[in-house]
PDB file of N, CA and C in Angstrom:
ATOM      1  N   UNK A   1      -0.365  -1.860  66.346  1.00 47.00           N
ATOM      2  CA  UNK A   1      -1.162  -1.879  64.964  1.00 47.00           C
ATOM      3  C   UNK A   1       0.207  -1.458  63.959  1.00 47.00           C
ATOM      4  N   UNK A   2      -0.223  -2.457  62.884  1.00 44.00           N
ATOM      5  CA  UNK A   2       1.042  -2.252  61.881  1.00 44.00           C
ATOM      6  C   UNK A   2       0.362  -1.254  60.529  1.00 44.00           C
ATOM      7  N   UNK A   3       1.111  -0.427  59.875  1.00 42.00           N
ATOM      8  CA  UNK A   3       0.472   0.479  58.894  1.00 42.00           C
ATOM      9  C   UNK A   3       1.543  -0.077  57.846  1.00 42.00           C
ATOM     10  N   UNK A   4       0.876  -0.568  56.636  1.00 42.00           N
ATOM     11  CA  UNK A   4       1.597  -1.084  55.549  1.00 42.00           C
ATOM     12  C   UNK A   4       1.169  -0.141  54.422  1.00 42.00           C
ATOM     13  N   UNK A   5       2.421   0.262  53.762  1.00 44.00           N
ATOM     14  CA  UNK A   5       2.276   1.075  52.425  1.00 44.00           C
ATOM     15  C   UNK A   5       1.592   0.356  51.312  1.00 44.00           C
ATOM     16  N   UNK A   6       0.672   0.871  50.385  1.00 47.00           N
ATOM     17  CA  UNK A   6       0.259   0.132  49.448  1.00 47.00           C
ATOM     18  C   UNK A   6       1.436   0.056  48.550  1.00 47.00           C
ATOM     19  N   UNK A   7       1.414  -1.312  47.695  1.00 53.00           N
ATOM     20  CA  UNK A   7       2.763  -1.182  46.729  1.00 53.00           C
ATOM     21  C   UNK A   7       2.422  -0.375  45.599  1.00 53.00           C
ATOM     22  N   UNK A   8       1.227   0.128  45.083  1.00 63.00           N
ATOM     23  CA  UNK A   8       0.878   0.976  44.058  1.00 63.00           C
ATOM     24  C   UNK A   8       0.164   2.136  44.726  1.00 63.00           C
ATOM     25  N   UNK A   9       0.718   3.145  45.391  1.00 79.00           N
ATOM     26  CA  UNK A   9      -0.159   4.273  45.907  1.00 79.00           C
ATOM     27  C   UNK A   9      -0.638   5.310  44.994  1.00 79.00           C
ATOM     28  N   UNK A  10      -0.065   5.256  43.973  1.00 87.00           N
ATOM     29  CA  UNK A  10      -0.920   6.100  42.629  1.00 87.00           C
ATOM     30  C   UNK A  10      -1.009   5.173  41.298  1.00 87.00           C
ATOM     31  N   UNK A  11      -2.119   5.342  40.979  1.00 92.00           N
ATOM     32  CA  UNK A  11      -2.382   4.727  39.299  1.00 92.00           C
ATOM     33  C   UNK A  11      -2.976   5.787  38.585  1.00 92.00           C
ATOM     34  N   UNK A  12      -2.541   5.915  37.160  1.00 94.00           N
ATOM     35  CA  UNK A  12      -2.701   6.761  36.184  1.00 94.00           C
ATOM     36  C   UNK A  12      -3.452   5.925  35.036  1.00 94.00           C
ATOM     37  N   UNK A  13      -4.716   6.429  34.729  1.00 95.00           N
ATOM     38  CA  UNK A  13      -5.404   5.679  33.639  1.00 95.00           C
ATOM     39  C   UNK A  13      -6.457   6.598  33.089  1.00 95.00           C
ATOM     40  N   UNK A  14      -6.653   6.283  31.573  1.00 97.00           N
ATOM     41  CA  UNK A  14      -6.020   5.434  30.956  1.00 97.00           C
ATOM     42  C   UNK A  14      -4.994   5.401  30.580  1.00 97.00           C
ATOM     43  N   UNK A  15      -4.194   4.467  30.200  1.00 97.00           N
ATOM     44  CA  UNK A  15      -2.654   4.499  29.686  1.00 97.00           C
ATOM     45  C   UNK A  15      -2.508   3.596  28.517  1.00 97.00           C
ATOM     46  N   UNK A  16      -2.551   4.126  27.514  1.00 97.00           N
ATOM     47  CA  UNK A  16      -2.409   5.524  26.836  1.00 97.00           C
ATOM     48  C   UNK A  16      -3.609   6.375  27.087  1.00 97.00           C
ATOM     49  N   UNK A  17      -3.585   7.633  27.156  1.00 97.00           N
ATOM     50  CA  UNK A  17      -4.706   8.609  27.342  1.00 97.00           C
ATOM     51  C   UNK A  17      -4.791   9.553  26.176  1.00 97.00           C
ATOM     52  N   UNK A  18      -6.019  10.088  25.911  1.00 97.00           N
ATOM     53  CA  UNK A  18      -6.329  11.233  24.862  1.00 97.00           C
ATOM     54  C   UNK A  18      -6.241  12.269  25.518  1.00 97.00           C
ATOM     55  N   UNK A  19      -7.692  12.685  26.184  1.00 97.00           N
ATOM     56  CA  UNK A  19      -7.867  14.117  26.561  1.00 97.00           C
ATOM     57  C   UNK A  19      -7.849  14.221  28.170  1.00 97.00           C
ATOM     58  N   UNK A  20      -8.515  13.121  28.825  1.00 97.00           N
ATOM     59  CA  UNK A  20      -8.212  13.170  30.181  1.00 97.00           C
ATOM     60  C   UNK A  20      -7.621  12.030  31.066  1.00 97.00           C
ATOM     61  N   UNK A  21      -6.920  12.414  31.841  1.00 96.00           N
ATOM     62  CA  UNK A  21      -6.053  11.468  32.622  1.00 96.00           C
ATOM     63  C   UNK A  21      -6.574  11.499  33.900  1.00 96.00           C
ATOM     64  N   UNK A  22      -6.981  10.142  34.211  1.00 95.00           N
ATOM     65  CA  UNK A  22      -7.645   9.774  35.796  1.00 95.00           C
ATOM     66  C   UNK A  22      -6.280   9.761  36.700  1.00 95.00           C
ATOM     67  N   UNK A  23      -6.393  10.135  37.899  1.00 92.00           N
ATOM     68  CA  UNK A  23      -5.336   9.810  38.955  1.00 92.00           C
ATOM     69  C   UNK A  23      -6.263   9.042  40.122  1.00 92.00           C
ATOM     70  N   UNK A  24      -5.801   7.647  40.476  1.00 91.00           N
ATOM     71  CA  UNK A  24      -6.262   7.073  41.575  1.00 91.00           C
ATOM     72  C   UNK A  24      -5.511   7.098  42.613  1.00 91.00           C
ATOM     73  N   UNK A  25      -5.671   7.967  43.596  1.00 89.00           N
ATOM     74  CA  UNK A  25      -4.620   8.133  44.703  1.00 89.00           C
ATOM     75  C   UNK A  25      -5.406   8.270  45.949  1.00 89.00           C
ATOM     76  N   UNK A  26      -4.992   7.653  47.005  1.00 87.00           N
ATOM     77  CA  UNK A  26      -5.398   8.095  48.251  1.00 87.00           C
ATOM     78  C   UNK A  26      -5.385   9.580  48.764  1.00 87.00           C
ATOM     79  N   UNK A  27      -6.487  10.225  49.365  1.00 88.00           N
ATOM     80  CA  UNK A  27      -6.453  11.239  49.890  1.00 88.00           C
ATOM     81  C   UNK A  27      -6.317  12.457  48.711  1.00 88.00           C
ATOM     82  N   UNK A  28      -7.013  12.496  47.577  1.00 86.00           N
ATOM     83  CA  UNK A  28      -6.550  13.524  46.411  1.00 86.00           C
ATOM     84  C   UNK A  28      -6.603  14.827  47.228  1.00 86.00           C
ATOM     85  N   UNK A  29      -7.438  15.321  48.177  1.00 89.00           N
ATOM     86  CA  UNK A  29      -7.510  16.552  48.458  1.00 89.00           C
ATOM     87  C   UNK A  29      -6.206  16.813  49.131  1.00 89.00           C
ATOM     88  N   UNK A  30      -5.370  16.014  49.408  1.00 90.00           N
ATOM     89  CA  UNK A  30      -3.868  16.507  49.892  1.00 90.00           C
ATOM     90  C   UNK A  30      -3.019  16.470  48.729  1.00 90.00           C
ATOM     91  N   UNK A  31      -3.451  16.617  47.673  1.00 91.00           N
ATOM     92  CA  UNK A  31      -2.441  16.847  46.592  1.00 91.00           C
ATOM     93  C   UNK A  31      -2.233  18.278  46.570  1.00 91.00           C
ATOM     94  N   UNK A  32      -1.052  18.897  46.417  1.00 93.00           N
ATOM     95  CA  UNK A  32      -0.363  20.240  46.337  1.00 93.00           C
ATOM     96  C   UNK A  32      -0.166  20.533  45.146  1.00 93.00           C
ATOM     97  N   UNK A  33       0.266  19.931  44.285  1.00 94.00           N
ATOM     98  CA  UNK A  33       0.353  20.204  42.616  1.00 94.00           C
ATOM     99  C   UNK A  33       0.873  18.782  42.130  1.00 94.00           C
ATOM    100  N   UNK A  34       0.673  18.970  40.788  1.00 95.00           N
ATOM    101  CA  UNK A  34       0.817  17.810  39.908  1.00 95.00           C
ATOM    102  C   UNK A  34       1.648  18.413  38.605  1.00 95.00           C
ATOM    103  N   UNK A  35       2.866  17.803  38.360  1.00 97.00           N
ATOM    104  CA  UNK A  35       3.704  18.274  37.590  1.00 97.00           C
ATOM    105  C   UNK A  35       3.858  17.219  36.564  1.00 97.00           C
ATOM    106  N   UNK A  36       3.899  17.695  34.913  1.00 98.00           N
ATOM    107  CA  UNK A  36       4.012  16.894  33.876  1.00 98.00           C
ATOM    108  C   UNK A  36       5.144  17.050  33.198  1.00 98.00           C
ATOM    109  N   UNK A  37       6.334  16.318  32.983  1.00 98.00           N
ATOM    110  CA  UNK A  37       7.519  16.554  32.295  1.00 98.00           C
ATOM    111  C   UNK A  37       7.506  15.651  31.164  1.00 98.00           C
ATOM    112  N   UNK A  38       8.234  16.098  29.969  1.00 98.00           N
ATOM    113  CA  UNK A  38       8.494  14.949  28.863  1.00 98.00           C
ATOM    114  C   UNK A  38       9.824  14.264  29.163  1.00 98.00           C
ATOM    115  N   UNK A  39      10.149  13.440  28.293  1.00 97.00           N
ATOM    116  CA  UNK A  39      11.168  12.473  29.010  1.00 97.00           C
ATOM    117  C   UNK A  39      12.276  13.061  28.982  1.00 97.00           C
ATOM    118  N   UNK A  40      12.510  14.174  28.400  1.00 97.00           N
ATOM    119  CA  UNK A  40      13.710  14.955  28.467  1.00 97.00           C
ATOM    120  C   UNK A  40      13.904  15.807  29.728  1.00 97.00           C
ATOM    121  N   UNK A  41      12.991  15.744  30.592  1.00 97.00           N
ATOM    122  CA  UNK A  41      12.624  16.778  32.077  1.00 97.00           C
ATOM    123  C   UNK A  41      12.124  18.321  31.853  1.00 97.00           C
ATOM    124  N   UNK A  42      11.644  18.348  30.581  1.00 98.00           N
ATOM    125  CA  UNK A  42      11.170  19.698  30.346  1.00 98.00           C
ATOM    126  C   UNK A  42       9.633  19.830  30.834  1.00 98.00           C
ATOM    127  N   UNK A  43       9.323  20.848  31.789  1.00 98.00           N
ATOM    128  CA  UNK A  43       7.873  20.762  32.157  1.00 98.00           C
ATOM    129  C   UNK A  43       7.124  21.273  31.208  1.00 98.00           C
ATOM    130  N   UNK A  44       5.937  20.538  31.144  1.00 98.00           N
ATOM    131  CA  UNK A  44       4.970  20.725  30.180  1.00 98.00           C
ATOM    132  C   UNK A  44       3.497  21.172  30.544  1.00 98.00           C
ATOM    133  N   UNK A  45       3.390  20.793  31.970  1.00 96.00           N
ATOM    134  CA  UNK A  45       2.280  21.088  32.565  1.00 96.00           C
ATOM    135  C   UNK A  45       2.149  21.391  34.223  1.00 96.00           C
ATOM    136  N   UNK A  46       1.584  22.289  34.698  1.00 96.00           N
ATOM    137  CA  UNK A  46       1.542  22.479  36.190  1.00 96.00           C
ATOM    138  C   UNK A  46       0.213  22.408  36.543  1.00 96.00           C
ATOM    139  N   UNK A  47      -0.545  21.740  37.524  1.00 94.00           N
ATOM    140  CA  UNK A  47      -1.679  21.608  38.246  1.00 94.00           C
ATOM    141  C   UNK A  47      -1.759  21.980  39.805  1.00 94.00           C
ATOM    142  N   UNK A  48      -2.479  22.746  39.988  1.00 90.00           N
ATOM    143  CA  UNK A  48      -2.507  22.867  41.506  1.00 90.00           C
ATOM    144  C   UNK A  48      -3.890  22.411  42.057  1.00 90.00           C
ATOM    145  N   UNK A  49      -3.848  21.821  43.110  1.00 78.00           N
ATOM    146  CA  UNK A  49      -4.959  20.901  44.022  1.00 78.00           C
ATOM    147  C   UNK A  49      -6.474  21.581  43.829  1.00 78.00           C
ATOM    148  N   UNK A  50      -7.318  20.705  43.634  1.00 75.00           N
ATOM    149  CA  UNK A  50      -8.721  21.291  43.517  1.00 75.00           C
ATOM    150  C   UNK A  50      -9.404  19.897  43.781  1.00 75.00           C
ATOM    151  N   UNK A  51      -8.791  19.122  44.420  1.00 84.00           N
ATOM    152  CA  UNK A  51      -9.579  17.823  44.939  1.00 84.00           C
ATOM    153  C   UNK A  51     -10.052  17.128  43.717  1.00 84.00           C
ATOM    154  N   UNK A  52      -9.694  17.355  42.442  1.00 83.00           N
ATOM    155  CA  UNK A  52      -9.986  16.569  41.473  1.00 83.00           C
ATOM    156  C   UNK A  52      -9.236  15.333  41.162  1.00 83.00           C
ATOM    157  N   UNK A  53      -9.600  14.397  40.703  1.00 87.00           N
ATOM    158  CA  UNK A  53      -8.814  13.043  40.018  1.00 87.00           C
ATOM    159  C   UNK A  53      -8.730  13.283  38.657  1.00 87.00           C
ATOM    160  N   UNK A  54      -9.142  14.287  38.101  1.00 93.00           N
ATOM    161  CA  UNK A  54      -9.150  14.347  36.753  1.00 93.00           C
ATOM    162  C   UNK A  54      -8.296  15.379  36.315  1.00 93.00           C
ATOM    163  N   UNK A  55      -7.164  15.216  35.004  1.00 95.00           N
ATOM    164  CA  UNK A  55      -6.464  16.418  34.445  1.00 95.00           C
ATOM    165  C   UNK A  55      -6.796  16.381  33.075  1.00 95.00           C
ATOM    166  N   UNK A  56      -6.896  17.505  32.470  1.00 95.00           N
ATOM    167  CA  UNK A  56      -7.199  17.709  30.892  1.00 95.00           C
ATOM    168  C   UNK A  56      -5.553  17.812  30.694  1.00 95.00           C
ATOM    169  N   UNK A  57      -5.530  16.751  29.645  1.00 97.00           N
ATOM    170  CA  UNK A  57      -4.022  16.697  28.854  1.00 97.00           C
ATOM    171  C   UNK A  57      -4.130  16.867  27.429  1.00 97.00           C
ATOM    172  N   UNK A  58      -5.474  17.243  27.031  1.00 97.00           N
ATOM    173  CA  UNK A  58      -5.741  17.178  25.581  1.00 97.00           C
ATOM    174  C   UNK A  58      -4.924  18.107  24.763  1.00 97.00           C
ATOM    175  N   UNK A  59      -4.159  19.212  25.642  1.00 96.00           N
ATOM    176  CA  UNK A  59      -3.403  19.906  24.788  1.00 96.00           C
ATOM    177  C   UNK A  59      -2.181  19.349  24.665  1.00 96.00           C
ATOM    178  N   UNK A  60      -1.659  18.376  25.398  1.00 98.00           N
ATOM    179  CA  UNK A  60      -0.350  17.861  25.197  1.00 98.00           C
ATOM    180  C   UNK A  60      -0.016  17.205  23.841  1.00 98.00           C
ATOM    181  N   UNK A  61       1.335  17.233  23.157  1.00 97.00           N
ATOM    182  CA  UNK A  61       1.594  16.496  22.153  1.00 97.00           C
ATOM    183  C   UNK A  61       1.821  15.087  22.465  1.00 97.00           C
ATOM    184  N   UNK A  62       1.523  14.083  21.250  1.00 97.00           N
ATOM    185  CA  UNK A  62       1.487  12.616  21.319  1.00 97.00           C
ATOM    186  C   UNK A  62       2.967  12.582  21.917  1.00 97.00           C
ATOM    187  N   UNK A  63       3.092  11.551  23.006  1.00 98.00           N
ATOM    188  CA  UNK A  63       4.228  10.951  23.386  1.00 98.00           C
ATOM    189  C   UNK A  63       4.351  10.484  24.641  1.00 98.00           C
ATOM    190  N   UNK A  64       5.323  10.137  25.321  1.00 98.00           N
ATOM    191  CA  UNK A  64       5.481   9.692  26.811  1.00 98.00           C
ATOM    192  C   UNK A  64       5.915  10.778  27.819  1.00 98.00           C
ATOM    193  N   UNK A  65       5.210  10.647  28.968  1.00 98.00           N
ATOM    194  CA  UNK A  65       5.564  11.538  29.868  1.00 98.00           C
ATOM    195  C   UNK A  65       5.720  11.112  31.179  1.00 98.00           C
ATOM    196  N   UNK A  66       6.268  11.895  32.042  1.00 98.00           N
ATOM    197  CA  UNK A  66       6.333  11.500  33.595  1.00 98.00           C
ATOM    198  C   UNK A  66       5.648  12.524  34.349  1.00 98.00           C
ATOM    199  N   UNK A  67       4.814  12.119  35.344  1.00 97.00           N
ATOM    200  CA  UNK A  67       3.880  12.984  36.170  1.00 97.00           C
ATOM    201  C   UNK A  67       4.619  12.648  37.508  1.00 97.00           C
ATOM    202  N   UNK A  68       4.767  14.090  38.163  1.00 96.00           N
ATOM    203  CA  UNK A  68       4.792  14.062  39.630  1.00 96.00           C
ATOM    204  C   UNK A  68       3.982  14.597  40.483  1.00 96.00           C
ATOM    205  N   UNK A  69       3.514  13.807  41.403  1.00 94.00           N
ATOM    206  CA  UNK A  69       2.214  14.224  42.208  1.00 94.00           C
ATOM    207  C   UNK A  69       3.078  14.636  43.519  1.00 94.00           C
ATOM    208  N   UNK A  70       2.891  15.972  44.176  1.00 94.00           N
ATOM    209  CA  UNK A  70       3.318  16.560  45.584  1.00 94.00           C
ATOM    210  C   UNK A  70       1.988  16.490  46.354  1.00 94.00           C
ATOM    211  N   UNK A  71       2.139  15.428  47.335  1.00 92.00           N
ATOM    212  CA  UNK A  71       1.039  15.476  48.333  1.00 92.00           C
ATOM    213  C   UNK A  71       1.799  15.866  49.576  1.00 92.00           C
ATOM    214  N   UNK A  72       0.896  16.438  50.637  1.00 89.00           N
ATOM    215  CA  UNK A  72       1.373  16.629  51.838  1.00 89.00           C
ATOM    216  C   UNK A  72       2.000  15.726  52.380  1.00 89.00           C
ATOM    217  N   UNK A  73       3.494  15.785  52.662  1.00 90.00           N
ATOM    218  CA  UNK A  73       4.344  14.769  53.207  1.00 90.00           C
ATOM    219  C   UNK A  73       4.566  13.516  52.438  1.00 90.00           C
ATOM    220  N   UNK A  74       4.277  13.657  50.916  1.00 92.00           N
ATOM    221  CA  UNK A  74       4.602  12.587  49.925  1.00 92.00           C
ATOM    222  C   UNK A  74       4.839  13.011  48.720  1.00 92.00           C
ATOM    223  N   UNK A  75       5.571  12.321  47.950  1.00 94.00           N
ATOM    224  CA  UNK A  75       5.780  12.469  46.376  1.00 94.00           C
ATOM    225  C   UNK A  75       5.563  11.197  45.517  1.00 94.00           C
ATOM    226  N   UNK A  76       4.833  11.326  44.582  1.00 95.00           N
ATOM    227  CA  UNK A  76       4.674  10.194  43.772  1.00 95.00           C
ATOM    228  C   UNK A  76       4.991  10.285  42.265  1.00 95.00           C
ATOM    229  N   UNK A  77       5.663   9.465  41.668  1.00 96.00           N
ATOM    230  CA  UNK A  77       6.059   9.594  40.217  1.00 96.00           C
ATOM    231  C   UNK A  77       5.584   8.137  39.257  1.00 96.00           C
ATOM    232  N   UNK A  78       5.176   8.623  38.293  1.00 96.00           N
ATOM    233  CA  UNK A  78       4.617   7.662  37.461  1.00 96.00           C
ATOM    234  C   UNK A  78       4.935   8.050  35.910  1.00 96.00           C
ATOM    235  N   UNK A  79       4.357   7.145  34.888  1.00 97.00           N
ATOM    236  CA  UNK A  79       4.604   7.337  33.633  1.00 97.00           C
ATOM    237  C   UNK A  79       3.218   7.238  32.975  1.00 97.00           C
ATOM    238  N   UNK A  80       3.293   8.017  31.617  1.00 98.00           N
ATOM    239  CA  UNK A  80       1.886   7.462  30.939  1.00 98.00           C
ATOM    240  C   UNK A  80       2.180   8.095  29.548  1.00 98.00           C
ATOM    241  N   UNK A  81       1.407   7.525  28.628  1.00 98.00           N
ATOM    242  CA  UNK A  81       1.642   7.891  27.486  1.00 98.00           C
ATOM    243  C   UNK A  81       0.208   8.721  26.650  1.00 98.00           C
ATOM    244  N   UNK A  82       0.535   9.792  25.991  1.00 98.00           N
ATOM    245  CA  UNK A  82      -0.766  10.684  25.208  1.00 98.00           C
ATOM    246  C   UNK A  82      -0.828  10.291  24.004  1.00 98.00           C
ATOM    247  N   UNK A  83      -1.936   9.975  23.443  1.00 96.00           N
ATOM    248  CA  UNK A  83      -2.114   9.532  22.225  1.00 96.00           C
ATOM    249  C   UNK A  83      -2.441  10.806  21.547  1.00 96.00           C
TER     250      UNK A  83
END
């Protein structure tokens, strides 16, 4: 049997987002942590696993961000815009 990795294992939406950022990812309960950085690499938020696919980002300033998701044995990176 051949196992193929999906071409987009992580989707964040809506993008741009206002208050809630949704994560579409396989096995969300395997998420160990989610880190959000500004474009200069400065940490802005840290979330730990709760098996939730929603992140409250209402307190972040408007702008572009990079999101790092650490899953058991995997790391995913994506970008989003906070309105």
